Short mmCIF file of C-alpha atoms and ligand atoms in Angstrom, two decimals:
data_model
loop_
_atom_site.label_atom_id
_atom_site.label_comp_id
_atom_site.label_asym_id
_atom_site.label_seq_id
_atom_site.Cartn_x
_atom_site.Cartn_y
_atom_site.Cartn_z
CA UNK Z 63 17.09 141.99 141.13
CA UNK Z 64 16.99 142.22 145.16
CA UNK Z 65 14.44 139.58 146.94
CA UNK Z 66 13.75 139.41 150.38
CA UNK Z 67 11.83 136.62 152.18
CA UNK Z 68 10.29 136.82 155.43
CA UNK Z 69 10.29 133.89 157.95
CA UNK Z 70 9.36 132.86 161.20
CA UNK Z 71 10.37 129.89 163.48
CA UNK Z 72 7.42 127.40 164.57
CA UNK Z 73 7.36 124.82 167.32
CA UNK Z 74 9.22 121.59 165.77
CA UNK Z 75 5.89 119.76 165.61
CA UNK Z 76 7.49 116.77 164.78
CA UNK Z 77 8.41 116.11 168.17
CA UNK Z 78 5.59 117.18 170.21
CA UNK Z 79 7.04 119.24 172.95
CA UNK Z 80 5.13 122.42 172.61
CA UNK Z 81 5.23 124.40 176.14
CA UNK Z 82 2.85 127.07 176.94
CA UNK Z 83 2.79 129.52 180.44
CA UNK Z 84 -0.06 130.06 182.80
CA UNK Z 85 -1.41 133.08 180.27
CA UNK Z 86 -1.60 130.77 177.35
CA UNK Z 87 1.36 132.35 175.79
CA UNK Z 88 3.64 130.10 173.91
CA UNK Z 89 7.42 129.80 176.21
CA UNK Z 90 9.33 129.71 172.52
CA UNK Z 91 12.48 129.40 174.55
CA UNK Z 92 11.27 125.51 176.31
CA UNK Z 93 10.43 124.22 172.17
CA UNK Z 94 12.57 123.41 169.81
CA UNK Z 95 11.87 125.70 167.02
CA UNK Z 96 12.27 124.85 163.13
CA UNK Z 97 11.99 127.53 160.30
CA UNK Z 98 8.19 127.76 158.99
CA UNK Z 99 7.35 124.97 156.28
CA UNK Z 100 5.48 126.83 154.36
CA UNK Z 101 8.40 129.46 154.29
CA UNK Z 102 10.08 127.14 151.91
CA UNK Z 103 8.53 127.98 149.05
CA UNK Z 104 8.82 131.41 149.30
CA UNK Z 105 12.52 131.01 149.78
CA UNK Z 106 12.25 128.59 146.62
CA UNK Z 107 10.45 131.29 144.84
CA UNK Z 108 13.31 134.01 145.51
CA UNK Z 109 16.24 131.59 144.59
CA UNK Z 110 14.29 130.91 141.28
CA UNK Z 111 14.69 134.85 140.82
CA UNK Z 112 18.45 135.24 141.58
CA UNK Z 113 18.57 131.80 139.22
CA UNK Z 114 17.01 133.80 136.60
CA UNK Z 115 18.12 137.08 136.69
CA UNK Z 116 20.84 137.47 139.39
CA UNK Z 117 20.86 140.17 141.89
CA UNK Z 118 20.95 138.80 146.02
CA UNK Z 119 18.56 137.49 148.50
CA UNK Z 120 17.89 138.12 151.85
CA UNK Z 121 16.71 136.19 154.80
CA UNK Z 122 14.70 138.38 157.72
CA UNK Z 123 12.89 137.10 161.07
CA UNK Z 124 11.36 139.13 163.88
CA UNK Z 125 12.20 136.78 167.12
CA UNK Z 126 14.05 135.49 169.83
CA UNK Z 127 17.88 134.95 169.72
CA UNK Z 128 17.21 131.25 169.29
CA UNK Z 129 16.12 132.19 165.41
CA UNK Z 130 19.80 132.89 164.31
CA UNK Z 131 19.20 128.73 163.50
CA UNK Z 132 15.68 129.05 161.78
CA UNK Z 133 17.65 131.76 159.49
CA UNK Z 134 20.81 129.30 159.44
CA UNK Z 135 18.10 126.40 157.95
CA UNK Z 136 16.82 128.61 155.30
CA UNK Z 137 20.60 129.56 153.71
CA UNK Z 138 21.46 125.80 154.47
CA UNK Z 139 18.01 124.34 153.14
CA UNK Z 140 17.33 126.59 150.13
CA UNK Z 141 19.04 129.33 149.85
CA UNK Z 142 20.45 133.26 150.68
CA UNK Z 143 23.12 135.49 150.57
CA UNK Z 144 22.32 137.51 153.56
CA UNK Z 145 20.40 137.04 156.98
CA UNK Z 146 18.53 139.76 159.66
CA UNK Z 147 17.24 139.23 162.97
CA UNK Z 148 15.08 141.56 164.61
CA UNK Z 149 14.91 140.75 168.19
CA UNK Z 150 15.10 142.20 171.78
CA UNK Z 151 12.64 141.68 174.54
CA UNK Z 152 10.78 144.87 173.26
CA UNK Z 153 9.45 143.12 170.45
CA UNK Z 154 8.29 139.89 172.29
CA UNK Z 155 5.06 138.46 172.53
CA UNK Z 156 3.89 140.60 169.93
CA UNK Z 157 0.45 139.82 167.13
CA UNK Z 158 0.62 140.16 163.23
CA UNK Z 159 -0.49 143.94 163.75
CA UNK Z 160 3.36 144.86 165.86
CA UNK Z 161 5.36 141.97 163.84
CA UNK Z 162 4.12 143.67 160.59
CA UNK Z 163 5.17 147.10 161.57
CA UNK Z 164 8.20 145.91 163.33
CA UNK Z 165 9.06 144.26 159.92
CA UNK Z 166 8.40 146.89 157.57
CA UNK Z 167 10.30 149.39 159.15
CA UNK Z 168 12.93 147.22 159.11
CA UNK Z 169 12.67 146.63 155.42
CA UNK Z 170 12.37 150.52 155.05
CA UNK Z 171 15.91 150.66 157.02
CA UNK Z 172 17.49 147.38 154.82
CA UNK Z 173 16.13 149.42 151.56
CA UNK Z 174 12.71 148.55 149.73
CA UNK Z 175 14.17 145.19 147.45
CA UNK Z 176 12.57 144.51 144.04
CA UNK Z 177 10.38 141.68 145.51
CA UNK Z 178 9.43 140.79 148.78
CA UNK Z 179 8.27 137.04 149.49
CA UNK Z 180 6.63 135.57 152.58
CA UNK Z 181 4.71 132.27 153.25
CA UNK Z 182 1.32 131.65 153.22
CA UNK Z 183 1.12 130.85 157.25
CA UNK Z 184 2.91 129.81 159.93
CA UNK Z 185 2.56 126.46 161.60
CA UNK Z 186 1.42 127.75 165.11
CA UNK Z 187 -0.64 131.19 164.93
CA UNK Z 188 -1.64 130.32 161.21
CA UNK Z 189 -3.45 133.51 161.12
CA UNK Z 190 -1.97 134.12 157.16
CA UNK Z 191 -1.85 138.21 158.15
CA UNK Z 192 1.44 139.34 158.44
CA UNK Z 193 2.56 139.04 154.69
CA UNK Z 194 -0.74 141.33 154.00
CA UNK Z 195 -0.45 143.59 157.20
CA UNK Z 196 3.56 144.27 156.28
CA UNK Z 197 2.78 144.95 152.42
CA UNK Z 198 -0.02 147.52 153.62
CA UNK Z 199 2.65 148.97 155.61
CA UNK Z 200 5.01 149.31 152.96
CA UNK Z 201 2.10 150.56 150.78
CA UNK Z 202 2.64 147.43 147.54
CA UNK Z 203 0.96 145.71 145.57
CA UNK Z 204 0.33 142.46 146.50
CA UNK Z 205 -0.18 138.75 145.02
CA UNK Z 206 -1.03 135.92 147.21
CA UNK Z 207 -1.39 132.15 146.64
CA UNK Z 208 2.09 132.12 144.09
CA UNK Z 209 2.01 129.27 142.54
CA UNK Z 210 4.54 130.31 139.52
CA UNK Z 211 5.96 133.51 138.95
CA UNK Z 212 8.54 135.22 136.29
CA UNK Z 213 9.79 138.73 135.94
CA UNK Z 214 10.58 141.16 133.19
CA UNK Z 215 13.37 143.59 134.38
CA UNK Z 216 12.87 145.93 131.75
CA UNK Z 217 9.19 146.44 132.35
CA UNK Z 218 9.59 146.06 135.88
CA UNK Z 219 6.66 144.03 136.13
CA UNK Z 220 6.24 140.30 137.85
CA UNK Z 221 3.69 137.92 136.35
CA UNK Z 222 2.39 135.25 138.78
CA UNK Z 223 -0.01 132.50 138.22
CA UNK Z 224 -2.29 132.07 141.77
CA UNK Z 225 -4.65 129.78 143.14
CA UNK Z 226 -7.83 130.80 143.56
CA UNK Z 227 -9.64 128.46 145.83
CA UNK Z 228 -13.39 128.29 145.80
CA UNK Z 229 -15.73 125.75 144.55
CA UNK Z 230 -13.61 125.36 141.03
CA UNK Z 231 -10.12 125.29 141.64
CA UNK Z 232 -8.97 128.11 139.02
CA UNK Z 233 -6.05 129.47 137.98
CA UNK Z 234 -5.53 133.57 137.54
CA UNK Z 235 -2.61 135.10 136.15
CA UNK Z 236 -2.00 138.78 137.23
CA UNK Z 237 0.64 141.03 136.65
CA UNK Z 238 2.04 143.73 139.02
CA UNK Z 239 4.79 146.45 139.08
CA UNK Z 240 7.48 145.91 140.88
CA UNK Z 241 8.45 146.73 144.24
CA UNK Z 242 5.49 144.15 144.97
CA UNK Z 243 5.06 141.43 147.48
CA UNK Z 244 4.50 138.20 146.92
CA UNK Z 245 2.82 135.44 148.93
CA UNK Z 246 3.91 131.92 148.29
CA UNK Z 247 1.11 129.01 148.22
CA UNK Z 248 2.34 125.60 149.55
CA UNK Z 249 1.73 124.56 145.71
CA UNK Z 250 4.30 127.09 144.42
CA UNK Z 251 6.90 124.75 142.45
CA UNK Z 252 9.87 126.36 140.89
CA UNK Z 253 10.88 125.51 136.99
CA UNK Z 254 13.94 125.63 135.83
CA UNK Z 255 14.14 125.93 132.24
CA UNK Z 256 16.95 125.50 130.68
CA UNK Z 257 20.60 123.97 131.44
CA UNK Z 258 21.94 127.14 131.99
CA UNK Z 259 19.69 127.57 134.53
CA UNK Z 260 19.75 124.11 136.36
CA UNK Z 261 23.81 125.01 136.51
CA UNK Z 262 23.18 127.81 138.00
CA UNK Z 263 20.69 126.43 140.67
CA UNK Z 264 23.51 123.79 141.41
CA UNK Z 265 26.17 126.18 142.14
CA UNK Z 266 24.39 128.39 144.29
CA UNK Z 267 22.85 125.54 146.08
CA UNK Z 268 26.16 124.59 146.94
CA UNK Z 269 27.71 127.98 147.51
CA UNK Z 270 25.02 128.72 150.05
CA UNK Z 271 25.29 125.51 151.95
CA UNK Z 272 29.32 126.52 152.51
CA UNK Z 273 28.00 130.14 153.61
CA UNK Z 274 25.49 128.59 155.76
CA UNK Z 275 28.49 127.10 157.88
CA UNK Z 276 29.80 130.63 158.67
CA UNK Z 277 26.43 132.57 158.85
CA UNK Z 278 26.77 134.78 161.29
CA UNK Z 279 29.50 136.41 159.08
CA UNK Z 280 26.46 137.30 156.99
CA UNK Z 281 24.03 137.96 160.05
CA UNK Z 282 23.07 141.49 160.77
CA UNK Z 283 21.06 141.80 164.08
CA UNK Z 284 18.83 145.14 164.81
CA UNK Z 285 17.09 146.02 167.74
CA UNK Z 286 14.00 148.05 168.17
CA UNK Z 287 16.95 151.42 169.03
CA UNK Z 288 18.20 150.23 165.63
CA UNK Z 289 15.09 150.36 164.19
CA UNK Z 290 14.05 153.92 165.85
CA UNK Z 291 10.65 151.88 167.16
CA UNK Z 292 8.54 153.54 170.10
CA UNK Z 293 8.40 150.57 172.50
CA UNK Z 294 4.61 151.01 173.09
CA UNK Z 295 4.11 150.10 169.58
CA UNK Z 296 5.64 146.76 168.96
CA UNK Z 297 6.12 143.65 170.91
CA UNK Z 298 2.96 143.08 173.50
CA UNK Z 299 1.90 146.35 174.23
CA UNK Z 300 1.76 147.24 170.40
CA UNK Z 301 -0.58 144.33 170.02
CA UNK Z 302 -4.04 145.22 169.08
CA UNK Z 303 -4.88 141.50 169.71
CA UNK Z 304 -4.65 139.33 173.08
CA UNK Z 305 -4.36 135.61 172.85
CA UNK Z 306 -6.84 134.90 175.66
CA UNK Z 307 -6.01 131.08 175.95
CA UNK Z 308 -4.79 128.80 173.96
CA UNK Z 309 -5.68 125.04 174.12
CA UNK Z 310 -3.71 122.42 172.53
CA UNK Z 311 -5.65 120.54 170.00
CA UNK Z 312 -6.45 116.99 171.58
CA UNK Z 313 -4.69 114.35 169.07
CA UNK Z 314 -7.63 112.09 167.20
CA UNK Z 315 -7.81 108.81 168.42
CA UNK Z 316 -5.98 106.50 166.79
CA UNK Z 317 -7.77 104.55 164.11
CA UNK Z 318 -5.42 101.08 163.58
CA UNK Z 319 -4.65 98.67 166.19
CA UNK Z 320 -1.39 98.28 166.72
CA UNK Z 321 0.62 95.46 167.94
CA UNK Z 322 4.22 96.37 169.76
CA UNK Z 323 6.56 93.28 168.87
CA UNK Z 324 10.44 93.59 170.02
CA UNK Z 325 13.19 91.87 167.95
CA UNK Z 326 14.02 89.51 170.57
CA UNK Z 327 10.14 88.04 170.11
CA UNK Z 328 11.07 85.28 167.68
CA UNK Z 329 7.53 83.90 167.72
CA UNK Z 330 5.54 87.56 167.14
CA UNK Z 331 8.85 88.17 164.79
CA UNK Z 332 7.26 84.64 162.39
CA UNK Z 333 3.83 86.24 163.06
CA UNK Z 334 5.12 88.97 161.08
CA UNK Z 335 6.95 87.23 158.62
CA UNK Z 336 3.69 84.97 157.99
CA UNK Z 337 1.52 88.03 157.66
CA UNK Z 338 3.97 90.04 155.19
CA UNK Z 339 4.66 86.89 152.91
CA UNK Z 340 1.81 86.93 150.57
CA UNK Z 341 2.48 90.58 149.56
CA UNK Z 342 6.21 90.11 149.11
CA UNK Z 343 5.27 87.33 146.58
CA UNK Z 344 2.65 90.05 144.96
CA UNK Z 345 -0.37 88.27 145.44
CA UNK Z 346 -2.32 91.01 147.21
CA UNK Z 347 -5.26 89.38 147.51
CA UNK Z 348 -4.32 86.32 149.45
CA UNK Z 349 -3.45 88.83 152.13
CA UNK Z 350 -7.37 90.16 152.03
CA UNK Z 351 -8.48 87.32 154.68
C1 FAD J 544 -1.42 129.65 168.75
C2 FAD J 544 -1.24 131.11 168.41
C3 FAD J 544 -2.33 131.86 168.02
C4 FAD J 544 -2.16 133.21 167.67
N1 FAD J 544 -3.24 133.91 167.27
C5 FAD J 544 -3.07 135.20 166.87
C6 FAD J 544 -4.17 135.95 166.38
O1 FAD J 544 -5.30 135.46 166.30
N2 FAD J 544 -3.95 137.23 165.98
C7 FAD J 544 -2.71 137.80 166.05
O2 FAD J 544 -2.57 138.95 165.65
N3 FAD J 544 -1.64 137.11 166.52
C8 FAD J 544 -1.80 135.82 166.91
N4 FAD J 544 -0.73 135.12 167.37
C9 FAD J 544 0.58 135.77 167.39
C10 FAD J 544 1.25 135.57 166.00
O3 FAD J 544 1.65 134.24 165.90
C11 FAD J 544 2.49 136.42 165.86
O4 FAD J 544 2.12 137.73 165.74
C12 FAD J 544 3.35 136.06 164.64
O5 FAD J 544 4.54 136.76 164.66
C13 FAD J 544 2.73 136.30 163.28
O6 FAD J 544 1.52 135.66 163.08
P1 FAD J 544 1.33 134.18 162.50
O7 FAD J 544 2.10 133.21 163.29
O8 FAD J 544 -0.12 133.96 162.38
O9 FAD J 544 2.00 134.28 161.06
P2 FAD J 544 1.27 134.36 159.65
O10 FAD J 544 0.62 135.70 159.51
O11 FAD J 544 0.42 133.14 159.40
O12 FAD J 544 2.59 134.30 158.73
C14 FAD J 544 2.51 134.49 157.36
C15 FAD J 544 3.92 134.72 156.86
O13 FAD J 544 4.43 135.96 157.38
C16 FAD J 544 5.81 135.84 157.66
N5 FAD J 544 6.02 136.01 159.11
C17 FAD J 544 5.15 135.74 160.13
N6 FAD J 544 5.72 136.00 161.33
C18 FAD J 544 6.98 136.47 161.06
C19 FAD J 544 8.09 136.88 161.88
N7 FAD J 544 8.00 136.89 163.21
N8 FAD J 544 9.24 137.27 161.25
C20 FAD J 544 9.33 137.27 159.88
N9 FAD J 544 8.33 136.86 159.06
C21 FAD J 544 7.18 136.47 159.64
C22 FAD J 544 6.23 134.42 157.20
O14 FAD J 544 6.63 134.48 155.84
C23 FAD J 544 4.92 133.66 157.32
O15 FAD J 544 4.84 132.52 156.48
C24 FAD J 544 -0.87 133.79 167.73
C25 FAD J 544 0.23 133.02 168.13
C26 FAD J 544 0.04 131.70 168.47
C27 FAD J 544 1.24 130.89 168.86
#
C-alpha cells in the first residue's frame, strides 16, 4: 500500500517575522519557515496506513531549497520513508493553479501511489485548492474533511468518515476506489487498534526519527527539466492568479492588562505571591474580590 502526502512550508508564525517585498509577494527566504500544521494529520493519516497494512510513504513539497527542513520535520515529527523536493527558480512565486500541475506531474513521474494525502490548508495562502486542483489533475476521486479512514486491499476501496460542516455538524461516511486522494481535516485522529498495531506505530516512529538524521540519503530533488515542464506554465508566469497586495492582518488589541514585574522586584514579587495565595490553598472564591 503506497501513500504519498503533500506538504508545504508556512511562515513560523510563532515568531512573528513574516517579510514581504514591495509587490506584496512573500520573501520566503527572510522567514523562518516550519512544515504546514495542518499537514500533520495527513502525514498521521498515511503512517496509520503503512501501520495497518504496510507498503511505504512518501514526503513531496514544491519550494525553495530551504524546504529540504520542512520535509526533514515531517520524517522526524511523524513519519516517512522517502522525501521529494520540487524546486528551481522556474517554479517560484507560483498560485494553486501552477503548484497543482507542477505537483501532479511530478506524482505522474514518482508513479500514481495507492493514496494520496494532503492537508486541508496552509497557514499563509489558506486558499484549501491545491489538494482539489492536483487530484483534478491526476483525474481521482476525491474525499475531503478525513476525519477517520480504513482500507480494504482486496477491494481496493478506502472508507473515510468526513465532516460535513453546515448548520448540524454531521458525519458522512463514503467509500471510494482506490488510487483516490484524500484531504485531511484538522479533526482527523488516528486509532490504533490493537497491540500489534501500537508496536508497530512505536517502531516506525522510532525508525523514522533515526532516518530523519540522514535524510538527504532519502531526498530525491527534481527540477522543472526533470519534470519535462514548459516554463511558461508553472511558477509565476503559469499563474492564472496575481496576489495584488497583501496586508498583514493588524494583531487585536490586547484585552488583559498586564503588569511586567522582574525577579529582582521583591516587593511586586510579594504582590504576586499575595495575589496567587488564595488559589494555591483552593479557595477560588476568595480570589473573586
Ligand atoms: C498570503 C497569500 C495569499 C495567497 N493567495 C492566493 C490565492 O488567492 N490564489 C492562489 O492561487 N494562490 C494564492 N497564493 C499562492 C499560494 O499560497 C501558493 O500557490 C501555494 O503553493 C498553494 O496555495 P495555498 O498556500 O493556499 O495552499 P492550500 O491550497 O491551502 O494547501 C492545501 C494543501 O495542499 C498541499 N500543498 C499546498 N502547497 C503545496 C506545495 N507547495 N507543495 C506541496 N504540497 C502543497 C498541502 O498538503 C496543503 O495542506 C497566496 C499566497 C500567500 C502567501
Amino acid at each position: 500500500m503506497d501513500t504519498l502526502v503533500l506538504t508545504k512550508g508556512v511562515p513560523d508564525f510563532r515568531e512573528g517575522q513574516v517579510s514581504f517585498d514591495e509587490d506584496g509577494h512573500l520573501e520566503r527566504g527572510k522567514t523562518p519557515t516550519v512544515m504546514n500544521p495542518n499537514d500533520k494529520f495527513a502525514l498521521q493519516a498515511a503512517l496509520q496506513t503503512k501501520v495497518r497494512h504496510g507498503g511505504t510513504v512518501g514526503l513531496m513539497s514544491m519550494g525553495p531549497p530551504g524546504y529540504k527542513g520542512v520535509l526533514q520535520e515531517g520524517m522526524e515529527s511523524v513519519y516517512a520513508d522517502d522525501l521529494y523536493l520540487l524546486s528551481d527558480r522556474e517554479m517560484a512565486a507560483a498560485d494553486t493553479w501552477a503548484t497543482a500541475i507542477t505537483l501532479a506531474t511530478a506524482i505522474e513521474k514518482k508513479g500514481v501511489p495507492d493514496l494520496i494525502f494532503a492537508g486541508f490548508k496552509t497557514a499563509d495562502g489558506e486558499t484549501g485548492h491545491t489538494g482539489p486542483q492536483a487530484c483534478w489533475a491526476l483525474d481521482l476521486p476525491i474525499i475531503t474533511h478525513v476525519i477517520a479512514l480504513d482500507i480494504d486491499p482486496d477491494a481496493g476501496t478506502v472508507r473515510a468518515k468526513r465532516l460535513v460542516e453546515g448548520d448540524v455538524e454531521e458525519v458522512e461516511t463514503v467509500e471510494a476506489e482506490m488510487p483516490a486522494f484524500i484531504v485531511s481535516d484538522p479533526e482527523f485522529a488516528p486509532s490504533y487498534r490493537t497491540a500489534g498495531e501500537r508496536l508497530t506505530l512505536k517502531d516506525l516512529r522510532s525508525e523514522t526519527k533515526a532516518r530523519a538524521e540522514d535524510y538527504e540519503d532519502h531526498l530525491t530533488v527534481w527540477n522543472h527539466e526533470d519534470l519535462n515542464l514548459d516554463p511558461d506554465y508553472i511558477g509565476l508566469d503559469g499563474s492564472p492568479t496575481i496576489v495584488a497586495g497583501v496586508d498583514p492582518i493588524p494583531k487585536a488589541p490586547a484585552e488583559r492588562d498586564a503588569t511586567m514585574i522582574t525577579p529582582d522586584d521583591s516587593e511586586g514579587m510579594e504582590e504576586v505571591l499575595e495575589v496567587m495565595a488564595p488559589f494555591t490553598e483552593g479557595d477560588a472564591a476568595a480570589g473573586a474580590d
